[in-house]
Tab-separated table of C-alpha atoms and ligand atoms in Angstrom:
chain	number	residue	atom	x	y	z
A	1	UNK	CA	79.384	91.681	93.528
A	2	UNK	CA	80.258	93.106	96.710
A	3	UNK	CA	77.971	95.403	98.895
A	4	UNK	CA	79.695	95.620	102.291
A	5	UNK	CA	76.758	97.438	104.109
A	6	UNK	CA	73.607	95.380	103.541
A	7	UNK	CA	75.539	92.307	104.776
A	8	UNK	CA	74.796	90.010	101.890
A	9	UNK	CA	77.993	89.859	100.045
A	10	UNK	CA	78.336	87.007	98.407
A	11	UNK	CA	81.588	86.922	97.358
A	12	UNK	CA	82.700	85.013	93.996
A	13	UNK	CA	81.207	81.455	94.245
A	14	UNK	CA	78.157	82.763	96.119
A	15	UNK	CA	78.852	81.770	99.478
A	16	UNK	CA	76.267	82.765	102.000
A	17	UNK	CA	77.857	85.278	104.188
A	18	UNK	CA	77.097	83.162	107.642
A	19	UNK	CA	79.561	82.020	110.101
A	20	UNK	CA	78.449	78.141	110.616
A	21	UNK	CA	79.813	75.436	112.958
A	22	UNK	CA	78.628	71.813	112.390
A	23	UNK	CA	81.429	70.006	113.665
A	24	UNK	CA	84.480	70.600	115.947
A	25	UNK	CA	87.398	72.687	114.132
A	26	UNK	CA	88.788	70.726	112.447
A	27	UNK	CA	86.185	68.411	111.519
A	28	UNK	CA	86.412	64.798	110.598
A	29	UNK	CA	87.453	65.544	106.672
A	30	UNK	CA	89.697	68.023	107.741
A	31	UNK	CA	91.190	65.807	110.023
A	32	UNK	CA	91.837	63.283	107.510
A	33	UNK	CA	93.467	65.637	105.333
A	34	UNK	CA	95.775	66.618	108.010
A	35	UNK	CA	96.599	62.761	108.421
A	36	UNK	CA	97.325	62.749	104.584
A	37	UNK	CA	99.202	65.834	104.649
A	38	UNK	CA	101.367	64.197	107.416
A	39	UNK	CA	102.384	61.611	105.340
A	40	UNK	CA	103.031	63.629	102.037
A	41	UNK	CA	103.836	67.305	102.784
A	42	UNK	CA	107.236	67.987	104.147
A	43	UNK	CA	106.809	68.604	107.898
A	44	UNK	CA	108.975	72.095	107.299
A	45	UNK	CA	105.587	73.205	105.810
A	46	UNK	CA	103.817	74.036	108.938
A	47	UNK	CA	99.947	74.841	109.263
A	48	UNK	CA	97.968	76.860	111.484
A	49	UNK	CA	94.673	76.090	111.282
A	50	UNK	CA	94.117	72.638	109.831
A	51	UNK	CA	90.783	72.800	108.259
A	52	UNK	CA	90.135	71.614	104.453
A	53	UNK	CA	89.034	74.584	102.481
A	54	UNK	CA	86.852	73.846	99.874
A	55	UNK	CA	85.507	77.469	98.514
A	56	UNK	CA	85.907	81.022	99.967
A	57	UNK	CA	84.084	84.211	99.023
A	58	UNK	CA	83.505	87.746	100.556
A	59	UNK	CA	84.326	87.272	104.544
A	60	UNK	CA	84.059	83.604	104.403
A	61	UNK	CA	85.844	80.466	103.875
A	62	UNK	CA	83.786	76.952	103.726
A	63	UNK	CA	85.769	74.059	104.711
A	64	UNK	CA	85.142	70.028	103.714
A	65	UNK	CA	83.005	69.363	106.967
A	66	UNK	CA	80.780	72.204	105.951
A	67	UNK	CA	81.840	74.701	108.535
A	68	UNK	CA	81.588	78.091	107.671
A	69	UNK	CA	84.470	80.277	109.545
A	70	UNK	CA	85.006	84.052	109.246
A	71	UNK	CA	88.484	85.214	107.740
A	72	UNK	CA	90.395	87.320	109.735
A	73	UNK	CA	93.397	86.592	107.353
A	74	UNK	CA	93.007	86.592	104.143
A	75	UNK	CA	95.839	84.089	103.187
A	76	UNK	CA	97.934	86.490	104.784
A	77	UNK	CA	96.936	89.746	103.569
A	78	UNK	CA	96.587	88.318	99.741
A	79	UNK	CA	92.868	88.316	99.071
A	80	UNK	CA	92.400	92.075	99.851
A	81	UNK	CA	89.710	92.326	97.310
A	82	UNK	CA	88.152	89.187	98.639
A	83	UNK	CA	88.542	85.286	97.415
A	84	UNK	CA	87.412	84.364	93.973
A	85	UNK	CA	86.457	88.339	93.789
A	86	UNK	CA	84.145	88.464	90.454
A	87	UNK	CA	86.156	90.635	88.347
A	88	UNK	CA	89.685	88.756	88.853
A	89	UNK	CA	87.172	85.435	88.096
A	90	UNK	CA	86.173	87.071	85.076
A	91	UNK	CA	89.750	87.987	83.655
A	92	UNK	CA	91.675	84.902	84.698
A	93	UNK	CA	89.044	82.443	83.126
A	94	UNK	CA	89.165	84.744	79.956
A	95	UNK	CA	93.309	84.400	79.860
A	96	UNK	CA	93.439	80.761	80.762
A	97	UNK	CA	91.272	79.890	77.496
A	98	UNK	CA	93.483	82.386	75.413
A	99	UNK	CA	96.831	81.249	76.325
A	100	UNK	CA	98.486	80.366	80.136
A	101	UNK	CA	102.242	80.738	79.102
A	102	UNK	CA	104.824	82.223	76.455
A	103	UNK	CA	107.489	83.653	78.889
A	104	UNK	CA	107.648	87.319	78.705
A	105	UNK	CA	111.551	87.509	78.137
A	106	UNK	CA	110.950	85.335	75.192
A	107	UNK	CA	107.872	86.065	73.382
A	108	UNK	CA	105.937	89.544	75.332
A	109	UNK	CA	102.219	90.101	75.919
A	110	UNK	CA	100.052	93.037	76.604
A	111	UNK	CA	99.080	92.279	80.087
A	112	UNK	CA	102.789	92.340	81.664
A	113	UNK	CA	103.199	95.816	80.440
A	114	UNK	CA	99.832	96.924	81.198
A	115	UNK	CA	100.313	95.803	84.886
A	116	UNK	CA	103.444	97.292	84.337
A	117	UNK	CA	102.280	101.122	83.671
A	118	UNK	CA	99.323	100.812	86.093
A	119	UNK	CA	102.045	100.027	88.706
A	120	UNK	CA	103.974	103.092	87.588
A	121	UNK	CA	100.800	104.924	87.674
A	122	UNK	CA	99.668	104.120	91.174
A	123	UNK	CA	102.966	104.004	93.214
A	124	UNK	CA	104.003	107.033	95.484
A	125	UNK	CA	105.777	110.146	93.563
A	126	UNK	CA	105.063	111.475	90.263
A	127	UNK	CA	108.704	110.816	88.518
A	128	UNK	CA	109.606	108.464	85.863
A	129	UNK	CA	109.194	104.705	86.510
A	130	UNK	CA	109.450	101.205	85.478
A	131	UNK	CA	108.682	98.252	86.796
A	132	UNK	CA	109.901	94.223	86.803
A	133	UNK	CA	107.382	91.445	87.468
A	134	UNK	CA	108.515	88.640	89.735
A	135	UNK	CA	106.475	85.544	91.758
A	136	UNK	CA	106.585	86.081	94.936
A	137	UNK	CA	107.883	88.787	97.943
A	138	UNK	CA	110.929	87.259	98.797
A	139	UNK	CA	111.646	86.821	94.900
A	140	UNK	CA	111.123	90.607	94.586
A	141	UNK	CA	113.049	92.126	97.194
A	142	UNK	CA	116.235	90.162	96.272
A	143	UNK	CA	115.843	91.853	93.003
A	144	UNK	CA	115.336	95.353	94.350
A	145	UNK	CA	118.621	94.675	96.096
A	146	UNK	CA	120.247	93.728	93.095
A	147	UNK	CA	119.109	97.020	91.315
A	148	UNK	CA	120.009	99.111	93.839
A	149	UNK	CA	123.512	97.478	93.939
A	150	UNK	CA	123.673	97.971	90.076
A	151	UNK	CA	122.575	101.342	90.139
A	152	UNK	CA	125.124	102.268	92.879
A	153	UNK	CA	127.628	100.245	92.454
A	154	UNK	CA	127.538	99.537	96.177
A	155	UNK	CA	126.873	96.429	97.939
A	156	UNK	CA	125.767	97.098	101.930
A	157	UNK	CA	122.117	96.820	102.512
A	158	UNK	CA	120.587	97.746	105.608
A	159	UNK	CA	117.652	96.459	107.147
A	160	UNK	CA	115.695	97.060	110.420
A	161	UNK	CA	115.040	95.139	113.700
A	162	UNK	CA	111.938	92.917	113.698
A	163	UNK	CA	111.954	92.899	109.907
A	164	UNK	CA	110.661	90.139	107.551
A	165	UNK	CA	111.702	89.935	103.851
A	166	UNK	CA	110.951	86.278	103.073
A	167	UNK	CA	112.667	82.973	103.329
A	168	UNK	CA	115.158	82.882	100.391
A	169	UNK	CA	118.868	82.807	101.161
A	170	UNK	CA	119.458	86.645	100.828
A	171	UNK	CA	115.904	87.645	102.371
A	172	UNK	CA	116.623	85.007	105.275
A	173	UNK	CA	119.540	87.030	106.119
A	174	UNK	CA	117.317	90.126	105.720
A	175	UNK	CA	114.455	88.976	107.936
A	176	UNK	CA	115.305	89.767	111.573
A	177	UNK	CA	113.705	86.245	113.964
A	178	UNK	CA	115.562	83.239	114.060
A	179	UNK	CA	112.872	80.837	114.798
A	180	UNK	CA	110.935	79.582	112.379
A	181	UNK	CA	112.449	81.650	109.335
A	182	UNK	CA	116.570	81.019	109.727
A	183	UNK	CA	117.215	78.551	112.196
A	184	UNK	CA	119.844	75.656	111.008
A	185	UNK	CA	119.361	77.428	107.433
A	186	UNK	CA	122.872	79.422	107.549
A	187	UNK	CA	125.157	80.294	106.022
A	188	UNK	CA	123.265	83.469	104.982
A	189	UNK	CA	124.087	86.260	102.204
A	190	UNK	CA	126.634	88.651	103.219
A	191	UNK	CA	126.736	92.485	103.250
A	192	UNK	CA	123.009	93.044	105.362
A	193	UNK	CA	123.336	94.938	108.314
A	194	UNK	CA	120.420	95.409	111.134
A	195	UNK	CA	119.870	99.031	112.301
A	196	UNK	CA	117.120	99.855	115.132
A	197	UNK	CA	113.515	100.458	114.622
A	198	UNK	CA	111.124	102.976	115.839
A	199	UNK	CA	108.886	100.920	118.022
A	200	UNK	CA	106.606	103.036	120.085
A	201	UNK	CA	105.379	100.436	122.372
A	202	UNK	CA	108.943	99.379	123.241
A	203	UNK	CA	111.405	102.033	122.655
A	204	UNK	CA	110.152	104.473	125.318
A	205	UNK	CA	108.315	106.556	122.587
A	206	UNK	CA	111.178	108.084	121.153
A	207	UNK	CA	109.946	110.370	118.606
A	208	UNK	CA	110.368	109.464	114.537
A	209	UNK	CA	113.087	111.990	114.190
A	210	UNK	CA	115.047	110.781	117.349
A	211	UNK	CA	114.338	107.114	116.448
A	212	UNK	CA	115.511	107.505	112.863
A	213	UNK	CA	118.649	109.522	114.057
A	214	UNK	CA	119.521	106.521	116.326
A	215	UNK	CA	119.349	104.466	113.376
A	216	UNK	CA	121.352	106.666	110.675
A	217	UNK	CA	124.175	106.511	113.696
A	218	UNK	CA	124.115	103.148	113.522
A	219	UNK	CA	124.331	103.113	109.762
A	220	UNK	CA	127.220	105.538	109.771
A	221	UNK	CA	128.966	103.930	112.210
A	222	UNK	CA	128.966	100.556	111.269
A	223	UNK	CA	128.288	100.683	107.859
A	224	UNK	CA	129.302	103.904	105.977
A	225	UNK	CA	127.040	105.875	103.462
A	226	UNK	CA	129.529	105.138	100.816
A	227	UNK	CA	129.328	101.392	101.183
A	228	UNK	CA	125.420	101.653	101.286
A	229	UNK	CA	123.426	100.583	98.274
A	230	UNK	CA	120.141	100.539	99.993
A	231	UNK	CA	118.156	100.949	103.227
A	232	UNK	CA	115.139	98.501	102.746
A	233	UNK	CA	112.319	98.915	105.625
A	234	UNK	CA	108.761	97.847	105.789
A	235	UNK	CA	106.763	100.873	106.759
A	236	UNK	CA	104.735	98.863	108.812
A	237	UNK	CA	106.042	95.639	109.824
A	238	UNK	CA	104.297	92.713	108.995
A	239	UNK	CA	105.449	89.547	110.851
A	240	UNK	CA	107.551	91.601	113.219
A	241	UNK	CA	104.225	92.706	114.709
A	242	UNK	CA	102.144	95.413	113.042
A	243	UNK	CA	104.891	97.604	114.241
A	244	UNK	CA	103.874	101.093	112.909
A	245	UNK	CA	107.292	103.466	113.467
A	246	UNK	CA	106.216	107.062	114.705
A	247	UNK	CA	105.617	109.775	112.635
A	248	UNK	CA	108.736	111.351	111.297
A	249	UNK	CA	110.658	108.012	111.364
A	250	UNK	CA	110.612	107.381	107.640
A	251	UNK	CA	110.558	110.776	106.178
A	252	UNK	CA	113.813	110.899	108.091
A	253	UNK	CA	115.377	108.077	107.051
A	254	UNK	CA	114.642	109.447	103.424
A	255	UNK	CA	115.839	112.490	103.601
A	256	UNK	CA	119.402	110.428	104.622
A	257	UNK	CA	119.450	108.680	101.717
A	258	UNK	CA	118.935	111.110	99.453
A	259	UNK	CA	121.603	113.315	100.663
A	260	UNK	CA	124.152	110.137	100.503
A	261	UNK	CA	123.296	108.448	97.440
A	262	UNK	CA	121.411	105.247	98.997
A	263	UNK	CA	118.177	103.700	97.334
A	264	UNK	CA	115.469	103.877	99.915
A	265	UNK	CA	113.305	100.630	99.115
A	266	UNK	CA	109.980	100.108	100.926
A	267	UNK	CA	109.006	96.534	100.945
A	268	UNK	CA	105.069	96.895	100.842
A	269	UNK	CA	104.297	93.360	100.225
A	270	UNK	CA	102.464	93.085	103.337
A	271	UNK	CA	100.972	96.782	103.313
A	272	UNK	CA	100.480	97.401	99.564
A	273	UNK	CA	96.951	97.546	97.865
A	274	UNK	CA	94.433	99.467	99.999
A	275	UNK	CA	95.181	96.980	102.901
A	276	UNK	CA	95.905	100.182	105.474
A	277	UNK	CA	93.459	102.796	104.395
A	278	UNK	CA	95.838	104.305	101.372
A	279	UNK	CA	96.803	102.635	98.381
A	280	UNK	CA	100.346	102.185	99.856
A	281	UNK	CA	101.171	102.715	103.453
A	282	UNK	CA	104.157	105.074	102.589
A	283	UNK	CA	101.094	107.469	101.312
A	284	UNK	CA	100.162	108.126	105.164
A	285	UNK	CA	103.326	109.982	105.512
A	286	UNK	CA	103.845	111.363	101.844
A	287	UNK	CA	107.053	109.136	101.849
A	288	UNK	CA	108.357	108.511	98.198
A	289	UNK	CA	110.172	105.499	98.045
A	290	UNK	CA	113.059	105.531	95.251
A	291	UNK	CA	111.979	101.389	94.770
A	292	UNK	CA	108.337	100.119	96.026
A	293	UNK	CA	108.342	96.349	96.281
A	294	UNK	CA	104.593	94.617	95.913
A	295	UNK	CA	103.258	91.328	96.071
A	296	UNK	CA	100.447	89.594	98.090
A	297	UNK	CA	97.454	91.689	97.749
A	298	UNK	CA	98.516	92.799	94.138
A	299	UNK	CA	96.618	89.762	92.055
A	300	UNK	CA	93.842	88.645	94.237
A	301	UNK	CA	95.903	85.329	95.183
A	302	UNK	CA	97.611	84.761	92.066
A	303	UNK	CA	101.202	84.486	92.590
A	304	UNK	CA	102.600	87.870	91.195
A	305	UNK	CA	105.530	90.324	92.567
A	306	UNK	CA	106.892	93.663	91.495
A	307	UNK	CA	109.720	95.864	91.781
A	308	UNK	CA	108.666	99.490	90.938
A	309	UNK	CA	110.842	102.582	91.237
A	310	UNK	CA	112.834	105.707	89.458
A	311	UNK	CA	113.397	105.037	85.949
A	312	UNK	CA	117.237	105.718	86.363
A	313	UNK	CA	117.224	103.255	88.788
A	314	UNK	CA	115.228	100.450	87.561
A	315	UNK	CA	117.295	100.744	83.853
A	316	UNK	CA	120.667	100.326	85.611
A	317	UNK	CA	120.869	96.635	85.502
A	318	UNK	CA	121.934	95.226	82.102
A	319	UNK	CA	119.629	93.830	79.845
A	320	UNK	CA	118.852	90.404	80.439
A	321	UNK	CA	120.160	90.669	84.250
A	322	UNK	CA	116.589	90.695	85.772
A	323	UNK	CA	113.395	88.249	85.102
A	324	UNK	CA	112.587	84.578	85.146
A	325	UNK	CA	110.275	81.858	83.847
A	326	UNK	CA	107.513	82.755	85.218
A	327	UNK	CA	107.656	86.506	86.357
A	328	UNK	CA	104.361	88.239	85.414
A	329	UNK	CA	102.593	85.043	84.307
A	330	UNK	CA	99.666	86.321	82.067
A	331	UNK	CA	97.084	84.848	84.142
A	332	UNK	CA	98.606	86.555	87.562
A	333	UNK	CA	98.539	89.750	85.202
A	334	UNK	CA	95.058	89.357	84.474
A	335	UNK	CA	94.349	89.245	87.673
A	336	UNK	CA	96.581	91.898	88.908
A	337	UNK	CA	94.397	94.172	86.482
A	338	UNK	CA	91.283	93.360	87.692
A	339	UNK	CA	92.267	93.586	91.350
A	340	UNK	CA	93.248	97.240	90.325
A	341	UNK	CA	90.208	98.003	88.729
A	342	UNK	CA	88.208	96.121	91.654
A	343	UNK	CA	89.581	98.569	93.873
A	344	UNK	CA	88.954	101.582	92.734
A	345	UNK	CA	85.057	100.479	91.229
A	346	UNK	CA	84.466	99.406	94.536
A	347	UNK	CA	85.974	102.137	96.685
A	348	UNK	CA	88.236	99.261	98.539
A	349	UNK	CA	90.644	102.079	100.203
A	350	UNK	CA	87.783	103.624	101.875
A	351	UNK	CA	86.616	100.486	102.955
A	352	UNK	CA	90.030	99.691	104.332
A	353	UNK	CA	89.482	102.789	106.685
A	354	UNK	CA	86.114	102.202	107.745
A	355	UNK	CA	86.939	98.610	108.826
A	356	UNK	CA	90.258	99.721	110.869
A	357	UNK	CA	87.682	102.151	112.672
A	358	UNK	CA	85.191	99.417	113.297
A	359	UNK	CA	87.990	96.807	114.454
A	360	UNK	CA	90.013	99.801	116.310
A	361	UNK	CA	87.331	101.058	118.592
A	362	UNK	CA	85.749	97.727	119.549
A	363	UNK	CA	89.225	96.527	120.335
A	364	UNK	CA	89.746	99.894	122.391
A	365	UNK	CA	86.715	99.014	124.278
A	366	UNK	CA	88.104	95.628	124.981
A	367	UNK	CA	91.317	97.060	126.050
A	368	UNK	CA	89.470	99.287	128.893
A	369	UNK	CA	88.672	96.126	130.795
A	370	UNK	CA	91.470	93.919	130.359
A	371	UNK	CA	95.036	94.837	130.986
A	372	UNK	CA	96.685	92.083	128.968
A	373	UNK	CA	96.108	94.063	125.840
A	374	UNK	CA	98.988	96.452	126.125
A	375	UNK	CA	98.380	97.928	122.518
A	376	UNK	CA	96.107	98.310	119.632
A	377	UNK	CA	98.045	99.334	116.721
A	378	UNK	CA	97.966	99.644	112.513
A	379	UNK	CA	96.211	101.235	109.966
A	380	UNK	CA	93.358	100.268	108.043
A	381	UNK	CA	92.675	96.861	107.563
A	382	UNK	CA	95.967	95.938	108.948
A	383	UNK	CA	95.202	96.110	112.810
A	384	UNK	CA	97.016	94.000	115.623
A	385	UNK	CA	96.885	93.630	119.653
A	386	UNK	CA	99.934	93.117	121.486
A	387	UNK	CA	99.291	91.198	124.492
A	388	UNK	CA	101.315	91.632	127.742
A	389	UNK	CA	101.473	90.570	131.297
A	390	UNK	CA	99.201	93.332	133.061
A	391	UNK	CA	100.724	96.678	133.889
A	392	UNK	CA	104.155	95.344	131.920
A	393	UNK	CA	105.485	95.117	128.664
A	394	UNK	CA	106.216	91.917	129.330
A	395	UNK	CA	105.418	89.148	126.286
A	396	UNK	CA	102.682	87.092	126.959
A	397	UNK	CA	102.904	84.508	123.580
A	398	UNK	CA	101.521	81.813	125.675
A	399	UNK	CA	98.076	83.888	126.006
A	400	UNK	CA	98.150	84.802	122.219
A	401	UNK	CA	98.617	81.057	121.186
A	402	UNK	CA	95.562	80.506	123.475
A	403	UNK	CA	93.505	83.133	122.334
A	404	UNK	CA	94.156	82.366	118.702
A	405	UNK	CA	93.226	78.697	119.439
A	406	UNK	CA	90.081	79.568	121.296
A	407	UNK	CA	89.362	82.106	118.287
A	408	UNK	CA	89.954	79.185	115.798
A	409	UNK	CA	87.672	76.777	117.785
A	410	UNK	CA	84.575	79.271	117.305
A	411	UNK	CA	84.946	79.673	113.623
A	412	UNK	CA	87.272	82.705	113.480
A	413	UNK	CA	90.749	82.536	111.331
A	414	UNK	CA	93.087	84.706	113.047
A	415	UNK	CA	96.971	84.845	112.851
A	416	UNK	CA	99.664	85.583	115.451
A	417	UNK	CA	102.841	87.558	114.717
A	418	UNK	CA	105.568	89.265	116.366
A	419	UNK	CA	109.276	88.797	117.393
A	420	UNK	CA	107.864	87.426	120.427
A	421	UNK	CA	105.106	85.818	119.371
A	422	UNK	CA	102.343	87.794	121.329
A	423	UNK	CA	100.737	89.891	118.473
A	424	UNK	CA	97.324	88.857	117.439
A	425	UNK	CA	96.758	90.488	113.873
A	426	UNK	CA	93.744	90.938	112.006
A	427	UNK	CA	94.015	90.622	107.926
A	428	UNK	CA	90.457	90.784	106.896
A	429	UNK	CA	89.526	90.857	103.040
A	430	UNK	CA	87.879	93.982	102.146
A	431	UNK	CA	84.706	92.297	100.918
A	432	UNK	CA	84.059	91.401	104.387
A	433	UNK	CA	80.425	92.492	105.350
A	434	UNK	CA	79.729	94.515	108.274
A	435	UNK	CA	77.972	92.079	110.130
A	436	UNK	CA	80.509	89.306	109.975
A	437	UNK	CA	83.249	91.742	110.970
A	438	UNK	CA	80.887	92.720	113.854
A	439	UNK	CA	80.296	89.038	114.373
A	440	UNK	CA	84.005	88.773	114.771
A	441	UNK	CA	84.786	91.370	117.128
A	442	UNK	CA	81.782	89.791	119.291
A	443	UNK	CA	83.729	86.366	119.530
A	444	UNK	CA	86.861	87.779	120.079
A	445	UNK	CA	85.142	89.886	123.194
A	446	UNK	CA	83.922	86.297	124.181
A	447	UNK	CA	87.439	84.509	123.940
A	448	UNK	CA	89.267	87.290	126.001
A	449	UNK	CA	86.860	86.989	128.529
A	450	UNK	CA	86.822	83.146	128.505
A	451	UNK	CA	90.749	82.618	128.500
B	501	PLP	C1	107.116	92.584	104.292
B	501	PLP	C2	107.052	90.876	103.641
B	501	PLP	N1	108.140	90.951	102.466
B	501	PLP	C3	108.145	89.750	101.721
B	501	PLP	C4	107.449	88.883	102.216
B	501	PLP	C5	107.740	87.302	101.341
B	501	PLP	O1	106.982	87.341	100.662
B	501	PLP	P1	106.658	85.947	99.783
B	501	PLP	O2	106.424	85.038	100.980
B	501	PLP	O3	105.634	86.248	98.665
B	501	PLP	O4	107.914	85.438	99.258
B	501	PLP	C6	106.402	88.853	102.933
B	501	PLP	C7	105.538	87.848	103.506
B	501	PLP	O5	104.847	87.397	104.272
B	501	PLP	C8	106.055	90.244	103.621
B	501	PLP	O6	105.455	90.368	104.892
């Protein structure tokens, strides 16, 4: 059971909640695995921090050398309820002993329907909804586009600067950044168009409605609402740099979509399930998307993704048009139901807000003394710092790499992101106890002082 305030969270496997370094990072056993990986795994599958994880829980990752690292990444926003969270372990263990697979499209089971019911209830808006389950975020984004095209009879899709939607062919087209996601992997899917995003740190502080007007202008001139099936947008961009659009940007786009028969799709793959201090990032501005795409934090680390939305849109695809062998696998569904229960029982939406407040205050104190920290942004437990050359907005990717490497060496798992590679992002599991979060922030302060 998690107790965030006492500082003695055990996590699933009963791991002591303390950072411990007994070797350099990575240690000898981790290096052995890295050597095996180099021979056995395709080099296109790159690794950020090559430590061999053997256990994880609360706010700690344990490696094969006996080091204990503080986890500020959650496996890229996946283990929001913690690694091996007790309810998830219990539910999956029970399910694996009952049955592991039938394929929902062949012979259905309750878990799938229960997850769909819960998603229909929890996602923004009180309208009648339907859900369909998939394996990964990219697959769900693709299906949202399929559904929007079926419902509207139109083909074009608009995405935004700095967007990340995945690595499949259609989602590569939707993703903005060339390296490493797209380079050499074309040709990409057609009928994908890009509009400017509200990026307050870099667009001269346009207000949300103005920034939306600019995007709408591009859409109207270059695509035409009569050709446009959907706008797909991350309400807070993830890989693009944790960019929070100015207030009013998303509501203005939604209103335009409603007026023009365009499906508004929120890609909440990274922001969903309590991460941002609301159940969904759309909730911060009362945005009600027509379709919402979820994955990552939905099932505590088991592969599951979903598209949820207005019944009349979701039901537009013909029978047999949606699905897949593994989509909504029984183990993943059992895990998801346990995640929903955990979020509620442990008050994790509030916990994300508290974590966000602590991180933001401590990082702001750092920024006061360090002009290389251009901006601190994000919501809840999804916080980032954008690093720049002092006194400018010129991105400093080298510093970002250096700071991340120095943090890793101190036993802190941090991730970088951003179109310019200059954003350090923090996605702690919400099972992170206070004392570890404080220690992580102390270590970050040291890292900035030393580099
Ligand atoms: C916003 C967003 N959409 C889609 C994806 C793709 O999800 P997956 O890696 O599960 O395919 C990601 C993954 O990082 C994401 O952050």
